[in-house]
């Protein structure tokens, strides 16, 4: 018996070494799969039955041999051939999905364990294509009632099997950090098929799982470390996990939630209203505002973590779509206001993006006005961080419209123009030249071009007021920054030139030297600029960077442009 076992083992090693691992064996598997697919279209019953075992054989080889070799012989071709089998018939799709049920470790090996991204991605796409084929058959009008019922049963059974398999892998997911996007990518592909997969995923607790991942950080205010101890220890050691697809899954699941329904008891059936489900009590604790101050901590974490910025903005829209019935406006505004004052200012970028979403979707016009005002006045404190993003915020805001709040594009354009004296001065002498030039171009569009347009007297007076206020705010900004405090840093020539040009332009166009008050201000502005020019010139050379201390500073008026250059098109 021992000799027989030894011979059998030697034979297995020989076959694996000299046959199964030979590249031509992979070619043989691919050719066998291709021929079986062609034979399955014939009317011969014997030939039509060979496709399923051929598919299972190909998947076994992918799992046990091909995916574990560095060269991946014929992998792409086999995946393509399997995809053809799936797309051509329900039988091919059922064979692929049925293999994952017969080989319960197959999903783990090919989706998680494989070190090769090509293997993980290819297998994920194959499973999604198979489910898509089964779902498409549900809309086949040529099928009778019994055939449709059988197709629906197959579809629901296979979706349930895959979600169950993924649920069972949750406990070991932390081991496979490189495969998180593949794991959640498969969940996302299933969720995008609609109501039934989402229902199954909710039943398996994937909404709660995703919420817990968002909450699990160093604060651990929900005491999740005990539940996810192994994961947390790996994170502390520096292991990186991508939450990009996780956040997408979270978003899709949240679109199927009715936040106005009373939370259901954990591990019981959810209430359903027009295809949307209630939260469970455990989920509600992680989603809804908490504490005496009604802090929407979940939204703050989503925006701060920035795992997937576009989807983070969509999650903001989910909350706004639930208002005013859900009553989250106050909590959302509080999150945005706190985030907009983050320091350094680049940390507030996701909150600027979320504020744009709020302006587009909120039904509360007063809150929209207050947030725009809040951003405008906050720019004064950004120092040398986040200037480009704040400029982009206002450039985007002029194109926004909001039907729910009955605010058209002109209203938002006017809101930006009206607050030019609040947000422009800081950006006009921002350290980065690209930001300064961008602000100047934006001011040409919003304000300076109006000097050359045929507009009514009311509009002309409006623009004149904005121009005067801009000049005064810019002079005040320079005085506060450089002249009011003894320990102020000396100005650098290049960072001064743009704001100085704007001040001089505004005094020439919007002020009248014949008016005594205007003449006084023009004199003040000239004095401030001259004083700063002298300070900049007197600064010891070692305090100024060589790249910024250049001879093209004060005499170069090209940035303001000629009269023809300034007249850019703008609204209205």
XYZ file of C-alpha atoms in Angstrom:
572
model
C 0.000 0.000 0.000
C 2.802 2.413 0.913
C 4.594 1.616 -2.349
C 1.372 2.214 -4.282
C 0.876 5.603 -2.643
C 4.473 6.501 -3.392
C 4.080 5.566 -7.067
C 0.826 7.535 -7.318
C 2.495 10.569 -5.768
C 5.448 10.289 -8.130
C 3.060 10.084 -11.073
C 1.194 13.200 -9.915
C 4.439 15.116 -9.532
C 5.587 13.943 -12.963
C 2.315 14.984 -14.613
C 2.300 18.362 -12.866
C 5.943 19.055 -13.706
C 6.085 17.873 -17.290
C 2.466 18.121 -18.478
C 0.193 20.448 -16.533
C 2.779 23.225 -16.213
C 3.782 22.996 -19.839
C 2.514 26.045 -21.812
C 1.048 23.727 -24.434
C -1.245 22.256 -21.807
C -2.852 25.689 -21.352
C -3.169 25.914 -25.128
C -4.841 22.482 -25.129
C -7.347 23.624 -22.473
C -8.206 26.741 -24.451
C -8.641 24.752 -27.694
C -10.800 22.177 -25.895
C -12.994 24.978 -24.542
C -13.301 26.553 -27.975
C -14.287 23.284 -29.667
C -16.811 22.416 -26.955
C -18.484 25.789 -27.474
C -18.793 25.132 -31.190
C -20.094 21.595 -30.648
C -22.719 22.833 -28.184
C -24.544 24.622 -31.004
C -25.159 21.365 -32.858
C -28.338 19.368 -32.464
C -26.498 16.245 -31.341
C -27.411 15.695 -27.690
C -24.053 14.113 -26.922
C -22.095 17.074 -28.232
C -24.344 19.627 -26.495
C -23.491 18.162 -23.080
C -19.730 18.538 -23.286
C -19.637 22.334 -22.833
C -20.271 22.310 -19.081
C -17.440 19.868 -18.191
C -15.125 21.761 -20.547
C -15.925 25.029 -18.753
C -15.375 23.423 -15.345
C -12.083 21.925 -16.545
C -10.937 25.328 -17.810
C -11.860 27.027 -14.517
C -10.097 24.299 -12.529
C -6.956 24.902 -14.550
C -7.241 28.661 -14.085
C -7.583 28.157 -10.355
C -4.996 25.469 -9.682
C -2.335 25.959 -12.355
C -2.465 28.928 -14.733
C -3.183 31.652 -12.155
C -0.315 30.406 -9.974
C 2.376 30.706 -12.612
C 4.228 33.915 -13.373
C 3.751 33.730 -17.129
C -0.064 33.172 -17.030
C -0.019 31.074 -20.233
C -3.167 31.503 -22.340
C -4.954 33.220 -19.438
C -6.405 36.095 -21.447
C -7.430 33.772 -24.281
C -9.158 31.363 -21.897
C -11.021 34.232 -20.211
C -12.109 35.494 -23.636
C -13.289 32.015 -24.619
C -15.180 31.630 -21.335
C -16.760 35.023 -21.973
C -17.971 33.841 -25.373
C -19.496 30.748 -23.799
C -21.257 32.944 -21.249
C -22.572 35.456 -23.772
C -23.876 32.846 -26.198
C -26.071 30.811 -23.865
C -27.590 30.592 -20.414
C -26.049 27.142 -20.102
C -22.569 28.615 -20.403
C -23.369 31.274 -17.789
C -24.836 28.665 -15.443
C -21.764 26.456 -15.871
C -19.420 29.296 -14.858
C -21.534 30.371 -11.884
C -22.236 26.770 -10.897
C -18.495 26.127 -10.696
C -18.217 28.728 -7.915
C -20.796 26.729 -5.953
C -19.069 23.375 -6.501
C -15.652 24.910 -5.779
C -16.391 27.153 -2.776
C -12.736 28.228 -2.565
C -12.621 29.208 -6.226
C -13.764 32.775 -5.584
C -11.223 33.128 -2.795
C -8.366 31.803 -4.916
C -9.089 33.743 -8.111
C -10.647 36.923 -6.697
C -8.643 37.429 -3.497
C -5.651 35.150 -3.183
C -4.134 35.557 -6.623
C -1.222 38.021 -6.520
C -1.815 38.959 -10.148
C -4.222 41.830 -10.808
C -4.957 40.511 -14.316
C -6.302 37.259 -12.845
C -8.460 38.972 -10.237
C -9.898 41.490 -12.674
C -10.517 38.922 -15.413
C -12.344 36.539 -13.080
C -14.440 39.376 -11.647
C -15.491 40.496 -15.125
C -16.340 36.910 -16.073
C -18.706 36.458 -13.114
C -20.430 39.786 -13.770
C -20.877 38.877 -17.448
C -22.425 35.540 -16.450
C -24.936 37.209 -14.122
C -25.712 39.784 -16.824
C -26.522 36.958 -19.257
C -28.953 35.375 -16.797
C -30.609 38.704 -16.087
C -30.996 39.476 -19.794
C -32.968 36.261 -20.274
C -35.623 37.592 -17.882
C -36.587 40.124 -20.550
C -36.720 37.612 -23.416
C -40.253 37.886 -24.807
C -39.884 34.677 -26.809
C -39.874 32.538 -23.624
C -43.093 31.108 -22.232
C -44.172 31.447 -18.599
C -42.499 28.262 -17.381
C -39.217 29.074 -19.101
C -39.224 32.578 -17.631
C -39.897 31.159 -14.173
C -36.962 28.763 -14.556
C -34.689 31.582 -15.752
C -35.709 33.743 -12.799
C -35.047 30.904 -10.399
C -31.580 30.337 -11.893
C -30.766 34.047 -11.768
C -31.850 34.506 -8.162
C -30.148 31.311 -7.031
C -26.813 32.281 -8.582
C -26.918 35.829 -7.214
C -27.666 34.409 -3.774
C -24.787 31.934 -4.083
C -22.226 34.579 -5.048
C -23.294 37.037 -2.338
C -23.229 34.218 0.229
C -19.714 33.259 -0.869
C -18.546 36.868 -0.571
C -20.166 37.139 2.845
C -18.303 34.030 4.010
C -15.022 35.573 2.833
C -15.573 38.748 4.873
C -13.784 37.341 7.898
C -10.521 36.803 6.009
C -10.717 39.804 3.690
C -8.171 41.756 5.747
C -5.489 39.233 4.723
C -5.825 40.150 1.030
C -5.293 43.919 1.055
C -4.411 44.114 -2.643
C -7.748 42.554 -3.628
C -10.166 44.926 -1.898
C -11.102 46.749 -5.083
C -11.705 43.392 -6.802
C -13.871 42.097 -3.945
C -15.975 45.235 -3.735
C -15.881 45.585 -7.515
C -17.735 42.272 -7.787
C -20.245 43.439 -5.182
C -20.660 46.687 -7.095
C -21.249 44.834 -10.344
C -23.974 42.781 -8.674
C -25.572 45.812 -7.007
C -25.793 47.585 -10.355
C -28.118 44.832 -11.630
C -30.903 46.339 -9.563
C -33.366 45.572 -6.826
C -32.911 41.839 -6.218
C -29.104 41.757 -5.780
C -29.344 44.848 -3.561
C -31.990 43.138 -1.440
C -29.760 40.067 -1.053
C -26.762 42.224 -0.159
C -28.797 44.107 2.443
C -29.966 40.794 3.912
C -26.337 39.697 4.222
C -25.463 42.914 6.037
C -23.190 44.509 3.456
C -24.524 48.000 4.130
C -23.592 47.624 7.795
C -20.201 46.146 6.858
C -19.366 49.088 4.595
C -20.518 51.600 7.208
C -18.324 49.946 9.818
C -15.296 50.228 7.537
C -15.924 53.968 7.176
C -16.247 54.382 10.944
C -13.234 52.244 11.822
C -10.428 54.746 12.409
C -8.114 55.805 15.198
C -10.934 57.498 17.090
C -12.958 54.248 17.120
C -15.910 56.003 18.714
C -18.108 52.982 17.956
C -15.642 50.508 19.539
C -15.181 48.436 16.411
C -11.556 47.476 17.110
C -12.642 44.402 19.032
C -14.686 43.194 16.072
C -12.010 43.994 13.474
C -8.888 43.523 15.593
C -6.768 41.783 12.948
C -7.636 44.374 10.312
C -6.894 47.267 12.647
C -3.529 45.848 13.680
C -2.486 45.522 10.043
C -3.541 49.118 9.384
C -1.461 50.295 12.341
C 1.523 48.426 10.894
C 1.173 50.340 7.644
C -0.883 47.960 5.492
C -2.835 49.914 2.876
C -6.428 49.084 1.945
C -8.273 50.733 -0.923
C -11.783 51.914 -0.041
C -12.548 53.246 -3.512
C -14.943 50.476 -4.592
C -16.196 50.028 -1.028
C -17.517 53.602 -1.050
C -19.171 52.965 -4.430
C -20.945 49.898 -3.046
C -22.011 51.959 -0.048
C -23.444 54.649 -2.325
C -25.428 52.204 -4.476
C -26.896 50.519 -1.398
C -27.823 53.899 0.101
C -29.773 54.820 -3.033
C -32.098 51.916 -2.172
C -32.733 53.166 1.370
C -35.741 55.246 2.456
C -34.361 57.279 5.338
C -37.818 58.413 6.426
C -38.873 54.869 7.393
C -38.530 53.818 11.019
C -35.410 51.645 11.487
C -36.165 47.931 11.630
C -35.083 45.578 14.375
C -31.709 44.000 13.622
C -31.858 40.586 11.896
C -35.513 41.032 10.953
C -37.314 41.882 7.720
C -36.938 45.477 6.590
C -39.884 47.683 5.775
C -40.166 48.528 2.090
C -41.702 51.604 0.469
C -41.816 51.934 -3.333
C -38.785 49.699 -3.788
C -36.720 51.317 -1.030
C -35.909 49.710 2.289
C -35.613 50.886 5.858
C -32.354 50.955 7.749
C -31.769 48.531 10.569
C -31.189 49.991 14.003
C -27.491 49.143 13.835
C -27.165 50.898 10.458
C -29.146 53.901 11.655
C -26.706 54.405 14.533
C -23.903 54.801 11.991
C -25.780 56.939 9.445
C -28.023 59.313 11.362
C -26.910 62.418 13.293
C -25.669 61.560 16.774
C -25.268 63.325 20.085
C -26.782 66.424 21.555
C -25.425 68.536 18.701
C -26.841 66.256 15.984
C -23.450 65.757 14.354
C -23.565 63.918 11.025
C -20.256 62.185 11.726
C -20.666 59.622 8.942
C -20.767 62.345 6.278
C -17.754 64.088 7.795
C -15.757 60.850 7.720
C -16.718 60.140 4.108
C -15.563 63.601 3.029
C -12.386 63.582 5.116
C -11.233 60.128 4.042
C -11.532 60.971 0.326
C -11.446 57.314 -0.689
C -13.446 58.150 -3.817
C -14.159 61.906 -4.188
C -16.767 61.721 -7.001
C -18.756 59.084 -5.103
C -18.389 61.028 -1.844
C -20.193 63.904 -3.555
C -22.913 61.499 -4.685
C -23.419 60.394 -1.078
C -23.960 64.053 -0.167
C -26.626 64.162 -2.882
C -28.328 61.084 -1.380
C -28.759 62.895 1.929
C -29.965 66.066 0.206
C -32.472 64.082 -1.858
C -33.988 62.814 1.407
C -34.561 66.359 2.670
C -36.584 68.164 3.861
C -38.543 65.086 4.988
C -35.516 63.524 6.682
C -34.508 66.806 8.343
C -30.764 66.703 7.737
C -30.178 70.234 6.439
C -28.891 71.638 9.733
C -26.552 68.697 10.285
C -25.222 68.809 6.712
C -24.541 72.543 6.945
C -22.722 72.066 10.233
C -20.450 69.425 8.682
C -19.716 71.684 5.719
C -19.017 74.773 7.814
C -16.626 72.912 10.106
C -14.835 71.369 7.130
C -14.578 74.683 5.282
C -12.498 76.085 8.140
C -10.052 73.171 8.223
C -6.380 74.073 8.501
C -4.266 73.905 6.420
C -6.787 75.045 3.837
C -6.166 72.225 1.332
C -7.999 69.947 3.796
C -11.218 71.816 3.077
C -11.206 70.890 -0.635
C -13.687 67.971 -0.297
C -15.993 70.257 1.669
C -15.834 72.856 -1.102
C -16.936 70.167 -3.552
C -19.714 69.086 -1.190
C -20.827 72.715 -0.848
C -21.240 72.890 -4.619
C -23.464 69.803 -4.435
C -25.456 71.465 -1.650
C -25.921 74.580 -3.796
C -27.173 72.425 -6.669
C -29.570 70.214 -4.716
C -30.741 71.867 -1.493
C -34.260 73.265 -1.379
C -33.307 75.849 1.264
C -32.345 79.060 -0.534
C -31.313 80.864 2.644
C -28.889 78.085 3.571
C -27.381 78.230 0.094
C -26.839 81.967 0.458
C -25.283 81.547 3.888
C -22.852 78.866 2.691
C -21.717 80.957 -0.288
C -21.161 83.844 2.102
C -19.311 81.541 4.501
C -16.882 80.365 1.813
C -16.333 83.904 0.506
C -15.457 85.356 3.887
C -13.330 82.364 4.858
C -10.842 82.817 2.017
C -9.174 85.619 3.967
C -7.668 83.010 6.317
C -6.382 80.364 3.875
C -2.821 81.777 3.858
C -0.762 79.904 1.236
C -2.848 76.720 0.939
C -5.884 75.755 -1.141
C -5.973 78.842 -3.351
C -6.426 76.986 -6.631
C -9.313 74.944 -5.228
C -11.093 77.999 -3.800
C -10.817 79.743 -7.157
C -12.201 76.629 -8.870
C -15.137 76.695 -6.434
C -16.245 80.151 -7.592
C -15.560 79.351 -11.237
C -17.881 76.351 -10.910
C -20.466 78.202 -8.841
C -21.256 80.705 -11.611
C -22.512 77.781 -13.751
C -24.751 76.205 -11.104
C -28.549 76.202 -11.156
C -30.993 74.747 -8.655
C -34.584 74.043 -9.636
C -35.612 72.847 -6.160
C -34.643 76.185 -4.613
C -35.759 78.112 -7.729
C -32.297 79.594 -8.242
C -31.196 79.970 -11.855
C -27.694 80.355 -13.237
C -27.938 84.155 -13.150
C -28.689 84.071 -9.410
C -25.518 82.112 -8.706
C -23.525 84.320 -11.073
C -24.763 87.398 -9.210
C -23.924 85.791 -5.867
C -20.314 85.325 -6.955
C -19.977 88.830 -8.426
C -21.552 90.467 -5.384
C -18.910 88.846 -3.153
C -15.854 89.677 -5.256
C -14.556 92.093 -2.574
C -14.655 89.219 -0.059
C -12.862 86.465 -1.985
C -10.704 88.175 -4.624
C -8.093 90.179 -2.603
C -6.548 87.153 -0.881
C -6.301 85.222 -4.148
C -4.899 88.224 -6.033
C -1.697 88.111 -3.991
C -1.598 84.347 -3.478
C 1.950 82.880 -3.659
C 1.261 80.785 -6.784
C 1.400 82.790 -9.997
C -1.099 80.474 -11.721
C -3.708 81.288 -9.070
C -3.095 85.042 -9.321
C -3.386 84.952 -13.107
C -6.480 82.762 -12.890
C -8.199 85.218 -10.553
C -7.304 88.121 -12.825
C -8.770 86.345 -15.855
C -11.882 85.510 -13.848
C -12.263 89.159 -12.778
C -11.957 90.224 -16.408
C -14.869 87.953 -17.228
C -17.028 88.907 -14.248
C -16.264 92.595 -13.806
C -13.720 94.379 -15.959
C -15.276 93.407 -19.301
C -18.490 95.192 -18.314
C -16.762 98.536 -18.807
C -16.931 97.925 -22.563
C -20.446 96.489 -22.835
C -23.697 98.268 -23.610
C -25.549 97.781 -20.311
C -28.197 99.665 -18.366
C -27.341 102.365 -15.845
C -28.455 100.109 -12.994
C -25.992 97.417 -14.000
C -23.274 99.989 -14.562
C -23.788 101.329 -11.040
C -23.756 97.767 -9.676
C -20.412 96.998 -11.317
C -19.033 100.362 -10.237
C -19.882 99.561 -6.618
C -18.230 96.128 -6.872
C -15.110 97.658 -8.421
C -14.858 100.314 -5.713
C -15.374 97.763 -2.942
C -12.757 95.485 -4.520
C -10.177 98.278 -4.543
C -10.885 99.203 -0.933
C -10.823 95.565 0.220
C -7.535 94.969 -1.612
C -5.877 98.009 -0.028
C -7.153 96.953 3.398
C -5.807 93.441 2.816
C -2.345 94.765 1.966
C -2.351 97.134 4.908
C -3.382 94.403 7.379
C -0.941 91.879 5.983
C 2.190 93.986 5.673
C 1.841 97.348 7.435
C -0.275 96.862 10.572
C 1.973 94.469 12.488
C 5.611 94.864 13.424
C 6.462 91.202 12.774
C 4.880 91.051 9.311
C 6.877 89.277 6.623
C 8.158 91.618 3.887
C 6.217 91.452 0.616
C 7.705 89.764 -2.422
C 7.604 91.688 -5.657
C 6.005 89.027 -7.832
C 3.211 88.225 -5.387
C 2.393 91.953 -5.210
C 2.190 92.829 -8.882
C -1.256 91.392 -9.661
C -3.134 92.910 -6.737
C -1.371 96.241 -7.332
C -2.440 96.254 -10.972
C -6.035 95.527 -9.968
C -6.025 98.330 -7.394
C -4.639 100.833 -9.886
C -7.090 99.721 -12.559
C -10.048 100.062 -10.183
C -8.965 103.531 -9.022
C -8.690 104.667 -12.635
C -12.056 103.269 -13.751
C -14.372 103.324 -10.729
C -13.145 106.407 -8.826
C -13.336 110.110 -9.707
C -10.322 112.239 -8.801
C -12.554 115.310 -8.772
C -14.450 113.893 -5.786
C -12.627 114.671 -2.538
C -13.409 111.308 -0.922
C -12.336 109.420 -4.023
C -9.186 111.502 -4.263
C -8.338 110.674 -0.649
C -8.713 106.947 -1.307
C -6.636 107.105 -4.482
C -3.903 108.815 -2.484
C -4.139 106.139 0.249
C -3.919 103.341 -2.306
C -0.909 104.936 -3.988
C 0.791 105.447 -0.627
C 0.236 101.824 0.441
C 1.555 100.436 -2.834
C 4.568 102.750 -2.764
C 5.339 101.798 0.833
C 5.159 98.102 0.007
C 7.258 98.586 -3.091
C 9.881 100.275 -0.956
C 9.725 97.489 1.641
C 10.140 94.881 -1.045
C 13.098 96.712 -2.557
C 14.755 97.169 0.851
C 14.459 93.514 1.836
C 17.887 91.853 2.183
C 18.548 89.651 -0.799
C 18.899 86.484 1.297
C 15.256 86.785 2.425
C 13.914 86.650 -1.097
C 13.998 83.596 -3.310
C 15.991 84.018 -6.471
C 13.110 82.871 -8.647
C 10.721 85.503 -7.282
C 13.038 88.523 -7.065
C 13.081 89.434 -10.726
C 13.240 92.635 -12.698
C 9.847 92.261 -14.395
C 7.788 93.265 -11.346
C 6.216 96.694 -11.122
C 6.586 98.038 -14.652
C 5.016 95.084 -16.429
C 1.344 95.967 -16.932
C 0.680 93.231 -19.467
C -1.353 91.148 -17.004
C -4.141 93.711 -16.997
C -4.164 93.652 -20.790
C -5.084 96.300 -23.306
C -8.611 97.614 -23.654
C -9.327 95.053 -26.328
C -7.842 92.250 -24.237
C -9.913 93.021 -21.164
C -13.246 92.908 -22.946
C -13.943 89.184 -22.482
C -17.387 87.727 -22.760
C -19.280 87.226 -19.546
C -22.718 87.053 -17.974
C -25.042 88.690 -18.360
